[in-house]
mmCIF file of C-alpha atoms and ligand atoms in Angstrom:
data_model
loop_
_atom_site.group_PDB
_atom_site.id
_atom_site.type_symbol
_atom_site.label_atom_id
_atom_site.label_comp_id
_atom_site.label_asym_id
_atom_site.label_seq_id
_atom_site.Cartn_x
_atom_site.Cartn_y
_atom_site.Cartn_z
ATOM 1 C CA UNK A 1 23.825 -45.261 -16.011
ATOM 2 C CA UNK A 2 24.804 -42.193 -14.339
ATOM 3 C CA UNK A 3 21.009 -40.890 -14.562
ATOM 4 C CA UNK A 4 20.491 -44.081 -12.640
ATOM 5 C CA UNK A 5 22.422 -44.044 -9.806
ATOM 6 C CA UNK A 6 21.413 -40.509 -8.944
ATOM 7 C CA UNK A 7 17.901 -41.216 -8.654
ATOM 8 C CA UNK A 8 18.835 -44.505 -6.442
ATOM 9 C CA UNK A 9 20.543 -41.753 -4.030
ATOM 10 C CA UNK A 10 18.364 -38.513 -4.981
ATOM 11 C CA UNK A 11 14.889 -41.017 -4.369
ATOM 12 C CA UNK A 12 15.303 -41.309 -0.988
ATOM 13 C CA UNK A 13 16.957 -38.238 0.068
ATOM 14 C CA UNK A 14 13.972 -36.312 -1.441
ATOM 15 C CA UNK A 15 11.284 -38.272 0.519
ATOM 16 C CA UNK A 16 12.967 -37.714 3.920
ATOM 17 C CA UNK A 17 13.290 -34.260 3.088
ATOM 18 C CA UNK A 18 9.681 -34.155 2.100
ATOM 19 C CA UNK A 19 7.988 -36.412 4.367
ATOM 20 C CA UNK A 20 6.753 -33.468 7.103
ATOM 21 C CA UNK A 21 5.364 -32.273 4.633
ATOM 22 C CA UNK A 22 1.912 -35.234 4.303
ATOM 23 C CA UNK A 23 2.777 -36.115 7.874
ATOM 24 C CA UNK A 24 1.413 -34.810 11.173
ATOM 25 C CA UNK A 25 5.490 -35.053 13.104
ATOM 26 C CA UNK A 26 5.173 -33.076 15.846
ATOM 27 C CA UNK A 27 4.519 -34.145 18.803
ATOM 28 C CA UNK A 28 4.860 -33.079 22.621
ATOM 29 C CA UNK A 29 2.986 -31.419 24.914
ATOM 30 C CA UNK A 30 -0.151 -33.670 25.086
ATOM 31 C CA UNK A 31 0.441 -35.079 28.277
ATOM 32 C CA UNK A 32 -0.082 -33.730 31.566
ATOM 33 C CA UNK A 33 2.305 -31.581 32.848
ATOM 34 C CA UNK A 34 3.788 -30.878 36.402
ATOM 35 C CA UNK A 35 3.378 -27.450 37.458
ATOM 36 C CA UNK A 36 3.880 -27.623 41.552
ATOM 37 C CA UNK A 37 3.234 -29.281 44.536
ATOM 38 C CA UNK A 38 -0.229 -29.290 46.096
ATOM 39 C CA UNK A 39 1.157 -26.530 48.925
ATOM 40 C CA UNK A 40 1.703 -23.983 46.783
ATOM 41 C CA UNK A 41 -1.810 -23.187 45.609
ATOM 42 C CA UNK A 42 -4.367 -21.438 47.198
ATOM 43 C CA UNK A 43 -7.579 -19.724 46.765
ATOM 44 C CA UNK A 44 -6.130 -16.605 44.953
ATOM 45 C CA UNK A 45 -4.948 -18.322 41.274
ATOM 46 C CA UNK A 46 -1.640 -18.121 40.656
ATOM 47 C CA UNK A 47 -0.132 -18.376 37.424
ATOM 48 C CA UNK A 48 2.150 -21.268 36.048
ATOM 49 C CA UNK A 49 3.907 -21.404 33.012
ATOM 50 C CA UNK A 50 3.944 -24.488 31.305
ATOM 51 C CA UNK A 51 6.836 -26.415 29.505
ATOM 52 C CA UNK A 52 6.759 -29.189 27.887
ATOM 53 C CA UNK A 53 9.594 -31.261 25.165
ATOM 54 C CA UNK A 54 9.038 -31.117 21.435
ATOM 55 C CA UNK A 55 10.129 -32.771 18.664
ATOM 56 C CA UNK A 56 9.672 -32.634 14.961
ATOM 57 C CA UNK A 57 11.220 -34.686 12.302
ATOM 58 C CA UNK A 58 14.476 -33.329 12.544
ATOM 59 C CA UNK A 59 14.571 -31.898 16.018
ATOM 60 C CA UNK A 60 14.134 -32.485 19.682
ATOM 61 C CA UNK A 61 13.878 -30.012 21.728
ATOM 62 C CA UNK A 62 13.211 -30.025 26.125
ATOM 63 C CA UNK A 63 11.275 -27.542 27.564
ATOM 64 C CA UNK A 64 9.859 -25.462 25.493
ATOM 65 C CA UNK A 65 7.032 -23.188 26.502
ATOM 66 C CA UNK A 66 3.860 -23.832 25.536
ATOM 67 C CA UNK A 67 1.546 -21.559 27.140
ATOM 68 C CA UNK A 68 0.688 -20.273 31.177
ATOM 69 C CA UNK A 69 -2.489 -21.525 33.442
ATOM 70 C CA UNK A 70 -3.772 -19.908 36.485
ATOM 71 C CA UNK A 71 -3.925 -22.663 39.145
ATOM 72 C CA UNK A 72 -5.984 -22.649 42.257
ATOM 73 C CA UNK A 73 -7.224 -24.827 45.009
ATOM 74 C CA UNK A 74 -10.605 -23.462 47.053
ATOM 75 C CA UNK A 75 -12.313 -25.719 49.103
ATOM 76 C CA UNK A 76 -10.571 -29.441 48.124
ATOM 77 C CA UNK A 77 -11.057 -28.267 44.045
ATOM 78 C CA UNK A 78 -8.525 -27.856 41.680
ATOM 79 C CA UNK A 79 -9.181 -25.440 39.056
ATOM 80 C CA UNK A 80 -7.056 -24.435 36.185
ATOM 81 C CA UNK A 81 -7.642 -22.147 33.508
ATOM 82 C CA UNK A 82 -5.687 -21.056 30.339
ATOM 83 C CA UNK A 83 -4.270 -17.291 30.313
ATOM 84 C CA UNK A 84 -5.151 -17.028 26.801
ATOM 85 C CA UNK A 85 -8.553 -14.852 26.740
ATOM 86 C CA UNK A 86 -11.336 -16.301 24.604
ATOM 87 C CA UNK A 87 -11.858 -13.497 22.401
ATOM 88 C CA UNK A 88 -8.961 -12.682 20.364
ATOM 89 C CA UNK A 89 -6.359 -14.126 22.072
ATOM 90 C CA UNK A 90 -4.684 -11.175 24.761
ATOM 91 C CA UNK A 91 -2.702 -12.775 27.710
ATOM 92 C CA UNK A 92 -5.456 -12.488 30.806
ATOM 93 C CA UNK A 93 -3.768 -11.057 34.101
ATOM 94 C CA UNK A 94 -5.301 -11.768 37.615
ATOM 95 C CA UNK A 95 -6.860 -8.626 39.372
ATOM 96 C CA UNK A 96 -5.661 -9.600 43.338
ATOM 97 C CA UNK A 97 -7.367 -6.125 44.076
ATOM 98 C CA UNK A 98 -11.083 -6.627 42.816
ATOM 99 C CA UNK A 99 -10.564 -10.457 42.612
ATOM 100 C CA UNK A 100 -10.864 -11.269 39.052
ATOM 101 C CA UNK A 101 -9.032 -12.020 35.889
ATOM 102 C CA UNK A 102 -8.577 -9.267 33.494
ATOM 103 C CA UNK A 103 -7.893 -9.101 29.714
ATOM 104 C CA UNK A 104 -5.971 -5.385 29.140
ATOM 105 C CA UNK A 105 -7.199 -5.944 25.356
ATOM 106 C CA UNK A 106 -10.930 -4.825 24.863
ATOM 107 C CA UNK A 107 -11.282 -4.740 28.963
ATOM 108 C CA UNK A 108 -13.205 -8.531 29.422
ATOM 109 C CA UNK A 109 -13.265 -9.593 33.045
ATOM 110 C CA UNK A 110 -14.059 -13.038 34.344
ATOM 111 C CA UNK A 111 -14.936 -13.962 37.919
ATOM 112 C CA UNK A 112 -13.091 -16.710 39.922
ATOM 113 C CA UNK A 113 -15.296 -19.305 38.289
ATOM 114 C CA UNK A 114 -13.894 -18.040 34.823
ATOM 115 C CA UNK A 115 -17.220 -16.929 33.956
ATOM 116 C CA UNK A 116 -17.617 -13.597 31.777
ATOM 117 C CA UNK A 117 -18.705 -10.974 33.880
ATOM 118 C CA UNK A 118 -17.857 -7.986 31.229
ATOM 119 C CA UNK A 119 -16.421 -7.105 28.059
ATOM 120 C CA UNK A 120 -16.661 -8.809 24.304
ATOM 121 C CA UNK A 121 -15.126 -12.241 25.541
ATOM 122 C CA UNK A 122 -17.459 -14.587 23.937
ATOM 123 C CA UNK A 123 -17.158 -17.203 26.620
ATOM 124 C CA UNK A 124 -15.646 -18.028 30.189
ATOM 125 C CA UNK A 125 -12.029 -18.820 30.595
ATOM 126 C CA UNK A 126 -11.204 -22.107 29.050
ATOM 127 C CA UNK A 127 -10.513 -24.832 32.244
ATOM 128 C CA UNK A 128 -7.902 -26.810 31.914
ATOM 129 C CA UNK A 129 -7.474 -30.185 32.569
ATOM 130 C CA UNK A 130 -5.979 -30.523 36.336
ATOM 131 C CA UNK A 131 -4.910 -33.794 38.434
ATOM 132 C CA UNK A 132 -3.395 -34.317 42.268
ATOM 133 C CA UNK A 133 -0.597 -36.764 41.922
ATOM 134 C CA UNK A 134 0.490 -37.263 44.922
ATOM 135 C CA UNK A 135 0.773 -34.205 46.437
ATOM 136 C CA UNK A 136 1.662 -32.750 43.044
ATOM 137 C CA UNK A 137 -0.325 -30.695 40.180
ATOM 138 C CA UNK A 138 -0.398 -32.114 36.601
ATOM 139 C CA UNK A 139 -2.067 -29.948 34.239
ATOM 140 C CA UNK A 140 -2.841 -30.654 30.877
ATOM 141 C CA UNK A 141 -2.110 -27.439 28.462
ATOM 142 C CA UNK A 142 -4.242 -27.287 25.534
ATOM 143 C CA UNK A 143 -5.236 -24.483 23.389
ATOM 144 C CA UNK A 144 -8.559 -23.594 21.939
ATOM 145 C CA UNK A 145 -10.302 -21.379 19.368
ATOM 146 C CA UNK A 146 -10.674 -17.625 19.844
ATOM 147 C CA UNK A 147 -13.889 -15.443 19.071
ATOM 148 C CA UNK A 148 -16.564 -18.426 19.412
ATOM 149 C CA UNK A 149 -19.096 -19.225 22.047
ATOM 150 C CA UNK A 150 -18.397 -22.581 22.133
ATOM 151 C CA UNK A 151 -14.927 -24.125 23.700
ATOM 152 C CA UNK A 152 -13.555 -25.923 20.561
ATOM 153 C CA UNK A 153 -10.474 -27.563 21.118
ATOM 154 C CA UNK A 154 -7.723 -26.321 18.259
ATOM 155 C CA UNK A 155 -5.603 -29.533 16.721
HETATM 156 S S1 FES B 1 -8.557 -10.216 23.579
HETATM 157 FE FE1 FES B 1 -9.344 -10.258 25.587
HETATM 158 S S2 FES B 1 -11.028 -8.915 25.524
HETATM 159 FE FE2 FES B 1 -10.284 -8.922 23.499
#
């Protein structure tokens, strides 16, 4: 009897205790995020960091940082690109002085257009998703494979 009425308590207890395990739980930062008003971009990029809430099966947590974008508005278009550099993964700075972005790792540059204009970078900056609400940016933070020439979105 005693057997029993431990695995009447124990059953459950273990499967909430080992349900993260064979289910995807967390969740947050898929959604656009606001990162400024409209005003306070320009031509030169300037970098955002991004925050969005998380939460897992046991916690909930509010802004948390999940990555940095370079913002910039030339000519009516929003751009946005992630800081993270394409080829393994070095936080990209922005060059005001020669006008580009610069990875310090292995020396890739990119021009405003995030193109690849030196270094081992296998591709251009990845652009990020970008939206005028209002007056107000929304960016959508994602984060992508490093080392390939194709932009592959990681899960
Ligand atoms: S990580 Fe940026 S050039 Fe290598």
């Amino acid at each position: 009897m005693g057997a029993g009425l431990a695995g009447t308590v124990l059953a459950p207890a273990t499967g909430l205790v080992l349900f993260p395990l064979h289910e995807d739980v967390t969740s947050g930062g898929e959604e656009f995020v606001m990162v400024g008003d409209r005003a306070q971009f320009g031509v030169v990029p300037r970098r955002v960091e991004i925050f969005a809430d998380r939460k897992d099966a046991w916690n909930r947590v509010t802004r948390v940082r999940i990555g940095a974008a370079f913002v910039a508005v030339k000519g009516g278009t929003l751009s946005a690109f992630s800081t993270v550099c394409p080829h393994l993964g070095c936080g990209i700075d922005f060059d005001e002085e020669s006008s580009c972005f610069k990875c310090p790792c292995h020396r890739s540059s990119f021009d405003l257009e995030g193109a690849v204009t030196e270094g081992p970078a296998p591709r251009g900056l990845d652009a990020l998703e970008i939206e005028d609400r209002d007056g107000s940016i929304a960016v959508m933070y994602q984060r992508f494979r490093q080392g390939v020439a194709q932009k592959e979105l990681l899960g």
